[in-house]
Amino acid sequence: MRTLPHPATEAVRLDTVLAALADPLRRRIVRQLSEGDEAQACGAFDLPVTKSTSTHHFRVLREAGVITQHYRGNKILNQLRADDLETRFPGLLQAILAAEQVTVVPTHRG
Amino acid sequence: MRTLPHPATEAVRLDTVLAALADPLRRRIVRQLSEGDEAQACGAFDLPVTKSTSTHHFRVLREAGVITQHYRGNKILNQLRADDLETRFPGLLQAILAAEQVTVVPTHRG
DNA sequence: AAAGTTGTACGACGCGCTTCGTAGTACGAC
DNA sequence: GTCGTACTACGAAGCGCGTCGTACAACTTT
């Protein structure tokens, strides 16, 4: 069984997490993971980039400690490390996810 | 009186804010602003870069909507837009500031 | 076994960001 | 007015990040 390295919860660094979440495509992945509570394979994400690039972004998220990746037969199941992140950086993930929601409201007089 | 352009609270974008706060030097500025509640001139920050670079980072923070900059005689007074950010992205700034605190605690059994 | 599916590894390219140095502007002090 | 201070503007250099293409590996299906 192939396995992939994940940082321990205590080893997750704010620098890395913020850098990871600064990318819109990676936030899109995180968002989709946060919506469905089931683990999702990489192919379940309809991203406007090639598979190579997709792989790269998933790796960045995993190495930052934002998601877990586990081989399941042919595929890789991705899961948000919501609890770990909440433990390490309370409120951070929820604030970012909530913020993205509100961003869709640019309707403004004028 | 010289003035500097600031984005309206509703125009502040999550993308830009996260990108701005992904830089350690800029978080350092934000942190220092959040600690002293008085407005601080650029020169009050002891940053390990030249003044040109310093100017650049302050500009990025201002254009992202994270700080305000107002000329006061010779200097520029910088202030954190904590309330505006709280309005637009509730909990985001506090979570990041709190997270930075916790990062300094890598003490871990083992 | 052969073919299809799912995702990785590696090298390359382009762009943007951080950094710097120099020159310049606005303001205060004298 | 002249000098010093505080910061900006602009151009240049370095390099890291996102992107891609091709080649490859592991597993499933037939």
PDB file of C-alpha atoms (C1' of nucleotides) in Angstrom:
ATOM      1  CA  MET A   1       0.000   0.000   0.000  1.00  0.00           C
ATOM      2  CA  ARG A   2       1.428   3.332  -1.003  1.00  0.00           C
ATOM      3  CA  THR A   3       1.355   5.998   1.638  1.00  0.00           C
ATOM      4  CA  LEU A   4       1.924   9.718   1.552  1.00  0.00           C
ATOM      5  CA  PRO A   5       3.677  11.815   4.209  1.00  0.00           C
ATOM      6  CA  HIS A   6       1.587  14.186   6.333  1.00  0.00           C
ATOM      7  CA  PRO A   7       2.822  16.760   8.838  1.00  0.00           C
ATOM      8  CA  ALA A   8       1.785  16.204  12.455  1.00  0.00           C
ATOM      9  CA  THR A   9      -0.799  18.614  13.781  1.00  0.00           C
ATOM     10  CA  GLU A  10       1.741  20.368  16.000  1.00  0.00           C
ATOM     11  CA  ALA A  11       4.114  20.715  13.062  1.00  0.00           C
ATOM     12  CA  VAL A  12       1.648  22.601  10.887  1.00  0.00           C
ATOM     13  CA  ARG A  13       2.945  26.122  10.326  1.00  0.00           C
ATOM     14  CA  LEU A  14       0.848  29.245   9.853  1.00  0.00           C
ATOM     15  CA  ASP A  15       3.161  30.478   7.138  1.00  0.00           C
ATOM     16  CA  THR A  16       2.627  27.369   5.074  1.00  0.00           C
ATOM     17  CA  VAL A  17      -1.119  27.198   5.671  1.00  0.00           C
ATOM     18  CA  LEU A  18      -1.665  30.821   4.692  1.00  0.00           C
ATOM     19  CA  ALA A  19       0.524  30.441   1.626  1.00  0.00           C
ATOM     20  CA  ALA A  20      -1.436  27.344   0.658  1.00  0.00           C
ATOM     21  CA  LEU A  21      -4.784  29.065   1.127  1.00  0.00           C
ATOM     22  CA  ALA A  22      -3.687  32.200  -0.670  1.00  0.00           C
ATOM     23  CA  ASP A  23      -4.187  30.414  -3.978  1.00  0.00           C
ATOM     24  CA  PRO A  24      -7.758  30.573  -5.345  1.00  0.00           C
ATOM     25  CA  LEU A  25      -7.581  27.140  -6.916  1.00  0.00           C
ATOM     26  CA  ARG A  26      -6.501  25.567  -3.659  1.00  0.00           C
ATOM     27  CA  ARG A  27      -9.233  27.377  -1.759  1.00  0.00           C
ATOM     28  CA  ARG A  28     -11.660  25.998  -4.320  1.00  0.00           C
ATOM     29  CA  ILE A  29     -10.472  22.494  -3.479  1.00  0.00           C
ATOM     30  CA  VAL A  30     -10.756  23.177   0.234  1.00  0.00           C
ATOM     31  CA  ARG A  31     -14.217  24.616  -0.240  1.00  0.00           C
ATOM     32  CA  GLN A  32     -15.456  21.569  -2.125  1.00  0.00           C
ATOM     33  CA  LEU A  33     -13.979  19.286   0.516  1.00  0.00           C
ATOM     34  CA  SER A  34     -15.675  21.276   3.255  1.00  0.00           C
ATOM     35  CA  GLU A  35     -19.060  21.012   1.555  1.00  0.00           C
ATOM     36  CA  GLY A  36     -19.207  17.281   0.950  1.00  0.00           C
ATOM     37  CA  ASP A  37     -18.289  15.581   4.200  1.00  0.00           C
ATOM     38  CA  GLU A  38     -17.249  12.456   2.304  1.00  0.00           C
ATOM     39  CA  ALA A  39     -13.663  11.971   1.182  1.00  0.00           C
ATOM     40  CA  GLN A  40     -13.309  12.820  -2.492  1.00  0.00           C
ATOM     41  CA  ALA A  41     -10.888  11.597  -5.138  1.00  0.00           C
ATOM     42  CA  CYS A  42      -8.802  14.100  -7.084  1.00  0.00           C
ATOM     43  CA  GLY A  43     -10.845  13.354 -10.186  1.00  0.00           C
ATOM     44  CA  ALA A  44     -13.993  14.547  -8.439  1.00  0.00           C
ATOM     45  CA  PHE A  45     -12.734  18.114  -8.750  1.00  0.00           C
ATOM     46  CA  ASP A  46     -13.443  19.924 -11.972  1.00  0.00           C
ATOM     47  CA  LEU A  47     -10.473  22.233 -12.070  1.00  0.00           C
ATOM     48  CA  PRO A  48      -9.487  24.430 -15.018  1.00  0.00           C
ATOM     49  CA  VAL A  49      -5.939  23.070 -15.081  1.00  0.00           C
ATOM     50  CA  THR A  50      -4.168  19.942 -16.271  1.00  0.00           C
ATOM     51  CA  LYS A  51      -3.750  16.875 -14.110  1.00  0.00           C
ATOM     52  CA  SER A  52      -0.124  17.724 -13.443  1.00  0.00           C
ATOM     53  CA  THR A  53      -1.061  21.072 -12.001  1.00  0.00           C
ATOM     54  CA  SER A  54      -3.899  19.535 -10.057  1.00  0.00           C
ATOM     55  CA  THR A  55      -1.510  17.035  -8.491  1.00  0.00           C
ATOM     56  CA  HIS A  56       0.790  19.880  -7.561  1.00  0.00           C
ATOM     57  CA  HIS A  57      -1.942  21.778  -5.718  1.00  0.00           C
ATOM     58  CA  PHE A  58      -3.147  18.731  -3.815  1.00  0.00           C
ATOM     59  CA  ARG A  59       0.408  18.096  -2.758  1.00  0.00           C
ATOM     60  CA  VAL A  60       0.842  21.655  -1.518  1.00  0.00           C
ATOM     61  CA  LEU A  61      -2.338  21.343   0.537  1.00  0.00           C
ATOM     62  CA  ARG A  62      -1.243  18.024   1.999  1.00  0.00           C
ATOM     63  CA  GLU A  63       2.269  19.174   2.836  1.00  0.00           C
ATOM     64  CA  ALA A  64       0.850  22.290   4.446  1.00  0.00           C
ATOM     65  CA  GLY A  65      -1.311  20.110   6.668  1.00  0.00           C
ATOM     66  CA  VAL A  66      -4.622  21.281   5.213  1.00  0.00           C
ATOM     67  CA  ILE A  67      -5.769  17.943   3.781  1.00  0.00           C
ATOM     68  CA  THR A  68      -5.023  14.241   4.103  1.00  0.00           C
ATOM     69  CA  GLN A  69      -4.450  11.990   1.127  1.00  0.00           C
ATOM     70  CA  HIS A  70      -4.884   8.220   1.312  1.00  0.00           C
ATOM     71  CA  TYR A  71      -4.647   5.669  -1.458  1.00  0.00           C
ATOM     72  CA  ARG A  72      -7.810   3.697  -1.953  1.00  0.00           C
ATOM     73  CA  GLY A  73      -7.334   1.233  -4.747  1.00  0.00           C
ATOM     74  CA  ASN A  74      -6.773   3.196  -7.872  1.00  0.00           C
ATOM     75  CA  LYS A  75      -7.613   6.579  -6.463  1.00  0.00           C
ATOM     76  CA  ILE A  76      -6.519   8.953  -3.769  1.00  0.00           C
ATOM     77  CA  LEU A  77      -9.091  10.023  -1.248  1.00  0.00           C
ATOM     78  CA  ASN A  78      -8.738  13.585  -0.036  1.00  0.00           C
ATOM     79  CA  GLN A  79     -10.082  14.855   3.240  1.00  0.00           C
ATOM     80  CA  LEU A  80     -10.011  18.210   4.928  1.00  0.00           C
ATOM     81  CA  ARG A  81      -8.092  18.246   8.210  1.00  0.00           C
ATOM     82  CA  ALA A  82     -10.734  20.494   9.706  1.00  0.00           C
ATOM     83  CA  ASP A  83     -10.352  19.233  13.262  1.00  0.00           C
ATOM     84  CA  ASP A  84      -6.561  19.395  13.216  1.00  0.00           C
ATOM     85  CA  LEU A  85      -6.648  22.905  11.846  1.00  0.00           C
ATOM     86  CA  GLU A  86      -9.224  23.926  14.414  1.00  0.00           C
ATOM     87  CA  THR A  87      -6.982  22.536  17.141  1.00  0.00           C
ATOM     88  CA  ARG A  88      -3.893  24.277  15.874  1.00  0.00           C
ATOM     89  CA  PHE A  89      -5.363  27.549  14.589  1.00  0.00           C
ATOM     90  CA  PRO A  90      -8.819  27.982  16.111  1.00  0.00           C
ATOM     91  CA  GLY A  91     -11.297  29.740  13.865  1.00  0.00           C
ATOM     92  CA  LEU A  92      -8.891  30.212  10.974  1.00  0.00           C
ATOM     93  CA  LEU A  93     -10.355  27.765   8.499  1.00  0.00           C
ATOM     94  CA  GLN A  94     -13.938  28.666   9.302  1.00  0.00           C
ATOM     95  CA  ALA A  95     -13.176  32.351   8.949  1.00  0.00           C
ATOM     96  CA  ILE A  96     -11.646  31.832   5.527  1.00  0.00           C
ATOM     97  CA  LEU A  97     -14.467  29.594   4.337  1.00  0.00           C
ATOM     98  CA  ALA A  98     -17.079  32.030   5.618  1.00  0.00           C
ATOM     99  CA  ALA A  99     -15.211  34.929   4.047  1.00  0.00           C
ATOM    100  CA  GLU A 100     -15.316  33.326   0.648  1.00  0.00           C
ATOM    101  CA  GLN A 101     -19.090  33.105   0.901  1.00  0.00           C
ATOM    102  CA  VAL A 102     -19.409  36.805   1.562  1.00  0.00           C
ATOM    103  CA  THR A 103     -17.078  37.700  -1.284  1.00  0.00           C
ATOM    104  CA  VAL A 104     -19.811  36.784  -3.717  1.00  0.00           C
ATOM    105  CA  VAL A 105     -21.772  39.831  -2.572  1.00  0.00           C
ATOM    106  CA  PRO A 106     -20.243  42.781  -4.389  1.00  0.00           C
ATOM    107  CA  THR A 107     -23.652  44.353  -4.987  1.00  0.00           C
ATOM    108  CA  HIS A 108     -23.137  47.904  -3.862  1.00  0.00           C
ATOM    109  CA  ARG A 109     -25.002  51.144  -4.458  1.00  0.00           C
ATOM    110  CA  GLY A 110     -23.252  53.376  -6.947  1.00  0.00           C
TER     111      GLY A 110
ATOM    112  CA  MET B   1      -2.258  67.590   1.742  1.00  0.00           C
ATOM    113  CA  ARG B   2      -1.215  64.423   0.006  1.00  0.00           C
ATOM    114  CA  THR B   3      -3.648  61.593   0.220  1.00  0.00           C
ATOM    115  CA  LEU B   4      -3.400  57.922  -0.563  1.00  0.00           C
ATOM    116  CA  PRO B   5      -6.105  55.767  -2.157  1.00  0.00           C
ATOM    117  CA  HIS B   6      -7.844  53.168  -0.016  1.00  0.00           C
ATOM    118  CA  PRO B   7     -10.316  50.518  -1.129  1.00  0.00           C
ATOM    119  CA  ALA B   8     -13.825  50.795   0.337  1.00  0.00           C
ATOM    120  CA  THR B   9     -14.702  48.167   2.893  1.00  0.00           C
ATOM    121  CA  GLU B  10     -17.081  46.427   0.503  1.00  0.00           C
ATOM    122  CA  ALA B  11     -14.421  46.389  -2.189  1.00  0.00           C
ATOM    123  CA  VAL B  12     -11.892  44.512  -0.086  1.00  0.00           C
ATOM    124  CA  ARG B  13     -11.279  41.102  -1.654  1.00  0.00           C
ATOM    125  CA  LEU B  14     -10.410  37.925   0.190  1.00  0.00           C
ATOM    126  CA  ASP B  15      -7.897  36.982  -2.462  1.00  0.00           C
ATOM    127  CA  THR B  16      -5.976  40.172  -1.980  1.00  0.00           C
ATOM    128  CA  VAL B  17      -6.146  40.099   1.799  1.00  0.00           C
ATOM    129  CA  LEU B  18      -4.906  36.525   2.025  1.00  0.00           C
ATOM    130  CA  ALA B  19      -2.137  37.205  -0.455  1.00  0.00           C
ATOM    131  CA  ALA B  20      -1.141  40.253   1.570  1.00  0.00           C
ATOM    132  CA  LEU B  21      -1.121  38.326   4.827  1.00  0.00           C
ATOM    133  CA  ALA B  22       0.719  35.356   3.348  1.00  0.00           C
ATOM    134  CA  ASP B  23       3.950  37.336   3.588  1.00  0.00           C
ATOM    135  CA  PRO B  24       5.727  37.047   6.961  1.00  0.00           C
ATOM    136  CA  LEU B  25       7.062  40.582   6.833  1.00  0.00           C
ATOM    137  CA  ARG B  26       3.626  42.004   6.237  1.00  0.00           C
ATOM    138  CA  ARG B  27       2.139  39.907   9.027  1.00  0.00           C
ATOM    139  CA  ARG B  28       4.874  41.321  11.230  1.00  0.00           C
ATOM    140  CA  ILE B  29       3.716  44.824  10.364  1.00  0.00           C
ATOM    141  CA  VAL B  30       0.101  43.890  11.012  1.00  0.00           C
ATOM    142  CA  ARG B  31       1.041  42.279  14.291  1.00  0.00           C
ATOM    143  CA  GLN B  32       2.881  45.364  15.508  1.00  0.00           C
ATOM    144  CA  LEU B  33      -0.026  47.569  14.485  1.00  0.00           C
ATOM    145  CA  SER B  34      -2.444  45.325  16.342  1.00  0.00           C
ATOM    146  CA  GLU B  35      -0.399  45.515  19.534  1.00  0.00           C
ATOM    147  CA  GLY B  36       0.010  49.262  19.824  1.00  0.00           C
ATOM    148  CA  ASP B  37      -3.404  50.792  19.368  1.00  0.00           C
ATOM    149  CA  GLU B  38      -1.838  54.090  18.342  1.00  0.00           C
ATOM    150  CA  ALA B  39      -1.143  54.846  14.695  1.00  0.00           C
ATOM    151  CA  GLN B  40       2.507  54.267  13.873  1.00  0.00           C
ATOM    152  CA  ALA B  41       4.790  55.789  11.261  1.00  0.00           C
ATOM    153  CA  CYS B  42       6.619  53.535   8.824  1.00  0.00           C
ATOM    154  CA  GLY B  43       9.887  54.381  10.544  1.00  0.00           C
ATOM    155  CA  ALA B  44       8.591  52.896  13.795  1.00  0.00           C
ATOM    156  CA  PHE B  45       8.950  49.443  12.302  1.00  0.00           C
ATOM    157  CA  ASP B  46      12.335  47.787  12.556  1.00  0.00           C
ATOM    158  CA  LEU B  47      12.227  45.646   9.453  1.00  0.00           C
ATOM    159  CA  PRO B  48      15.156  43.712   8.002  1.00  0.00           C
ATOM    160  CA  VAL B  49      14.744  45.295   4.570  1.00  0.00           C
ATOM    161  CA  THR B  50      15.529  48.597   2.910  1.00  0.00           C
ATOM    162  CA  LYS B  51      13.140  51.519   2.946  1.00  0.00           C
ATOM    163  CA  SER B  52      12.153  50.866  -0.653  1.00  0.00           C
ATOM    164  CA  THR B  53      11.043  47.373   0.201  1.00  0.00           C
ATOM    165  CA  SER B  54       9.322  48.607   3.322  1.00  0.00           C
ATOM    166  CA  THR B  55       7.363  51.115   1.286  1.00  0.00           C
ATOM    167  CA  HIS B  56       6.338  48.353  -1.082  1.00  0.00           C
ATOM    168  CA  HIS B  57       4.926  46.178   1.696  1.00  0.00           C
ATOM    169  CA  PHE B  58       3.000  49.023   3.302  1.00  0.00           C
ATOM    170  CA  ARG B  59       1.523  49.789  -0.075  1.00  0.00           C
ATOM    171  CA  VAL B  60       0.454  46.191  -0.581  1.00  0.00           C
ATOM    172  CA  LEU B  61      -1.246  46.189   2.807  1.00  0.00           C
ATOM    173  CA  ARG B  62      -3.005  49.461   2.096  1.00  0.00           C
ATOM    174  CA  GLU B  63      -4.167  48.464  -1.374  1.00  0.00           C
ATOM    175  CA  ALA B  64      -5.427  45.172   0.019  1.00  0.00           C
ATOM    176  CA  GLY B  65      -7.504  47.100   2.539  1.00  0.00           C
ATOM    177  CA  VAL B  66      -5.642  45.826   5.579  1.00  0.00           C
ATOM    178  CA  ILE B  67      -4.277  49.171   6.778  1.00  0.00           C
ATOM    179  CA  THR B  68      -4.895  52.872   6.303  1.00  0.00           C
ATOM    180  CA  GLN B  69      -2.137  55.353   5.553  1.00  0.00           C
ATOM    181  CA  HIS B  70      -2.495  59.055   6.222  1.00  0.00           C
ATOM    182  CA  TYR B  71       0.084  61.792   5.840  1.00  0.00           C
ATOM    183  CA  ARG B  72       0.814  63.613   9.058  1.00  0.00           C
ATOM    184  CA  GLY B  73       3.360  66.284   8.373  1.00  0.00           C
ATOM    185  CA  ASN B  74       6.501  64.564   7.335  1.00  0.00           C
ATOM    186  CA  LYS B  75       5.433  61.058   8.152  1.00  0.00           C
ATOM    187  CA  ILE B  76       2.799  58.566   7.263  1.00  0.00           C
ATOM    188  CA  LEU B  77       0.635  57.184  10.012  1.00  0.00           C
ATOM    189  CA  ASN B  78      -0.399  53.577   9.583  1.00  0.00           C
ATOM    190  CA  GLN B  79      -3.432  52.042  11.187  1.00  0.00           C
ATOM    191  CA  LEU B  80      -4.921  48.586  11.100  1.00  0.00           C
ATOM    192  CA  ARG B  81      -8.393  48.462   9.542  1.00  0.00           C
ATOM    193  CA  ALA B  82      -9.449  45.980  12.191  1.00  0.00           C
ATOM    194  CA  ASP B  83     -13.098  47.069  12.259  1.00  0.00           C
ATOM    195  CA  ASP B  84     -13.460  47.118   8.488  1.00  0.00           C
ATOM    196  CA  LEU B  85     -11.913  43.689   8.210  1.00  0.00           C
ATOM    197  CA  GLU B  86     -14.118  42.388  10.988  1.00  0.00           C
ATOM    198  CA  THR B  87     -17.132  43.733   9.125  1.00  0.00           C
ATOM    199  CA  ARG B  88     -16.135  42.237   5.831  1.00  0.00           C
ATOM    200  CA  PHE B  89     -14.514  38.985   6.951  1.00  0.00           C
ATOM    201  CA  PRO B  90     -15.642  38.263  10.522  1.00  0.00           C
ATOM    202  CA  GLY B  91     -13.053  36.520  12.633  1.00  0.00           C
ATOM    203  CA  LEU B  92     -10.422  36.340   9.919  1.00  0.00           C
ATOM    204  CA  LEU B  93      -7.929  38.857  11.252  1.00  0.00           C
ATOM    205  CA  GLN B  94      -8.307  37.715  14.845  1.00  0.00           C
ATOM    206  CA  ALA B  95      -7.825  34.103  13.843  1.00  0.00           C
ATOM    207  CA  ILE B  96      -4.624  34.918  11.995  1.00  0.00           C
ATOM    208  CA  LEU B  97      -3.264  37.064  14.789  1.00  0.00           C
ATOM    209  CA  ALA B  98      -4.132  34.436  17.379  1.00  0.00           C
ATOM    210  CA  ALA B  99      -2.625  31.720  15.206  1.00  0.00           C
ATOM    211  CA  GLU B 100       0.662  33.552  15.044  1.00  0.00           C
ATOM    212  CA  GLN B 101       0.791  33.568  18.807  1.00  0.00           C
ATOM    213  CA  VAL B 102       0.319  29.819  19.002  1.00  0.00           C
ATOM    214  CA  THR B 103       3.005  29.188  16.414  1.00  0.00           C
ATOM    215  CA  VAL B 104       5.612  30.123  18.984  1.00  0.00           C
ATOM    216  CA  VAL B 105       4.700  27.044  21.010  1.00  0.00           C
ATOM    217  CA  PRO B 106       6.422  24.117  19.307  1.00  0.00           C
ATOM    218  CA  THR B 107       7.186  22.497  22.666  1.00  0.00           C
ATOM    219  CA  HIS B 108       5.955  18.990  22.216  1.00  0.00           C
ATOM    220  CA  ARG B 109       6.548  15.727  24.038  1.00  0.00           C
ATOM    221  CA  GLY B 110       8.870  13.448  22.169  1.00  0.00           C
TER     222      GLY B 110
ATOM    223  C1'  DA C   1      -2.213 -10.773 -20.001  1.00  0.00           C
ATOM    224  C1'  DA C   2      -3.820  -6.471 -22.082  1.00  0.00           C
ATOM    225  C1'  DA C   3      -6.063  -2.277 -21.876  1.00  0.00           C
ATOM    226  C1'  DG C   4      -8.036   1.467 -19.364  1.00  0.00           C
ATOM    227  C1'  DT C   5      -8.134   4.531 -15.276  1.00  0.00           C
ATOM    228  C1'  DT C   6      -6.030   7.424 -11.769  1.00  0.00           C
ATOM    229  C1'  DG C   7      -2.637   9.941 -10.288  1.00  0.00           C
ATOM    230  C1'  DT C   8       2.815  10.932  -9.836  1.00  0.00           C
ATOM    231  C1'  DA C   9       7.581  12.526 -11.250  1.00  0.00           C
ATOM    232  C1'  DC C  10      10.458  15.408 -13.603  1.00  0.00           C
ATOM    233  C1'  DG C  11      11.999  19.031 -16.397  1.00  0.00           C
ATOM    234  C1'  DA C  12      10.892  23.380 -18.616  1.00  0.00           C
ATOM    235  C1'  DC C  13       8.800  27.893 -19.306  1.00  0.00           C
ATOM    236  C1'  DG C  14       6.836  32.391 -18.037  1.00  0.00           C
ATOM    237  C1'  DC C  15       5.336  35.616 -14.961  1.00  0.00           C
ATOM    238  C1'  DG C  16       5.014  37.971 -10.752  1.00  0.00           C
ATOM    239  C1'  DC C  17       6.759  39.088  -6.347  1.00  0.00           C
ATOM    240  C1'  DT C  18      10.365  40.477  -3.278  1.00  0.00           C
ATOM    241  C1'  DT C  19      14.342  42.933  -3.057  1.00  0.00           C
ATOM    242  C1'  DC C  20      17.473  46.616  -3.968  1.00  0.00           C
ATOM    243  C1'  DG C  21      19.639  51.188  -5.522  1.00  0.00           C
ATOM    244  C1'  DT C  22      19.168  55.638  -7.072  1.00  0.00           C
ATOM    245  C1'  DA C  23      16.699  59.733  -7.790  1.00  0.00           C
ATOM    246  C1'  DG C  24      13.111  62.573  -6.376  1.00  0.00           C
ATOM    247  C1'  DT C  25       9.223  64.893  -3.516  1.00  0.00           C
ATOM    248  C1'  DA C  26       7.007  66.843   0.542  1.00  0.00           C
ATOM    249  C1'  DC C  27       7.374  68.552   4.981  1.00  0.00           C
ATOM    250  C1'  DG C  28       9.683  70.436   9.306  1.00  0.00           C
ATOM    251  C1'  DA C  29      13.576  72.902  11.466  1.00  0.00           C
ATOM    252  C1'  DC C  30      16.811  76.407  11.444  1.00  0.00           C
TER     253       DC C  30
ATOM    254  C1'  DG D   1      15.862  79.939   1.660  1.00  0.00           C
ATOM    255  C1'  DT D   2      18.683  75.851   3.029  1.00  0.00           C
ATOM    256  C1'  DC D   3      19.296  71.656   5.138  1.00  0.00           C
ATOM    257  C1'  DG D   4      17.735  67.315   7.147  1.00  0.00           C
ATOM    258  C1'  DT D   5      14.111  63.845   7.524  1.00  0.00           C
ATOM    259  C1'  DA D   6      10.593  60.593   5.897  1.00  0.00           C
ATOM    260  C1'  DC D   7       8.934  58.331   2.446  1.00  0.00           C
ATOM    261  C1'  DT D   8       7.837  57.446  -2.765  1.00  0.00           C
ATOM    262  C1'  DA D   9       8.759  56.284  -7.725  1.00  0.00           C
ATOM    263  C1'  DC D  10      10.951  53.824 -11.036  1.00  0.00           C
ATOM    264  C1'  DG D  11      13.771  50.482 -13.117  1.00  0.00           C
ATOM    265  C1'  DA D  12      16.502  46.200 -12.587  1.00  0.00           C
ATOM    266  C1'  DA D  13      17.826  41.652 -10.770  1.00  0.00           C
ATOM    267  C1'  DG D  14      16.794  37.113  -8.744  1.00  0.00           C
ATOM    268  C1'  DC D  15      14.016  33.478  -7.944  1.00  0.00           C
ATOM    269  C1'  DG D  16      10.057  31.080  -6.575  1.00  0.00           C
ATOM    270  C1'  DC D  17       5.393  29.624  -7.996  1.00  0.00           C
ATOM    271  C1'  DG D  18       1.916  28.078 -11.162  1.00  0.00           C
ATOM    272  C1'  DT D  19       1.468  25.912 -15.387  1.00  0.00           C
ATOM    273  C1'  DC D  20       2.210  22.424 -18.804  1.00  0.00           C
ATOM    274  C1'  DG D  21       3.828  18.082 -21.448  1.00  0.00           C
ATOM    275  C1'  DT D  22       5.655  13.758 -21.471  1.00  0.00           C
ATOM    276  C1'  DA D  23       6.877   9.596 -19.350  1.00  0.00           C
ATOM    277  C1'  DC D  24       5.808   6.484 -15.768  1.00  0.00           C
ATOM    278  C1'  DA D  25       3.659   3.597 -11.850  1.00  0.00           C
ATOM    279  C1'  DA D  26      -0.229   1.274  -9.464  1.00  0.00           C
ATOM    280  C1'  DC D  27      -4.545  -0.538  -9.531  1.00  0.00           C
ATOM    281  C1'  DT D  28      -9.080  -2.260 -11.898  1.00  0.00           C
ATOM    282  C1'  DT D  29     -11.447  -4.317 -15.512  1.00  0.00           C
ATOM    283  C1'  DT D  30     -11.963  -7.322 -19.198  1.00  0.00           C
TER     284       DT D  30
END
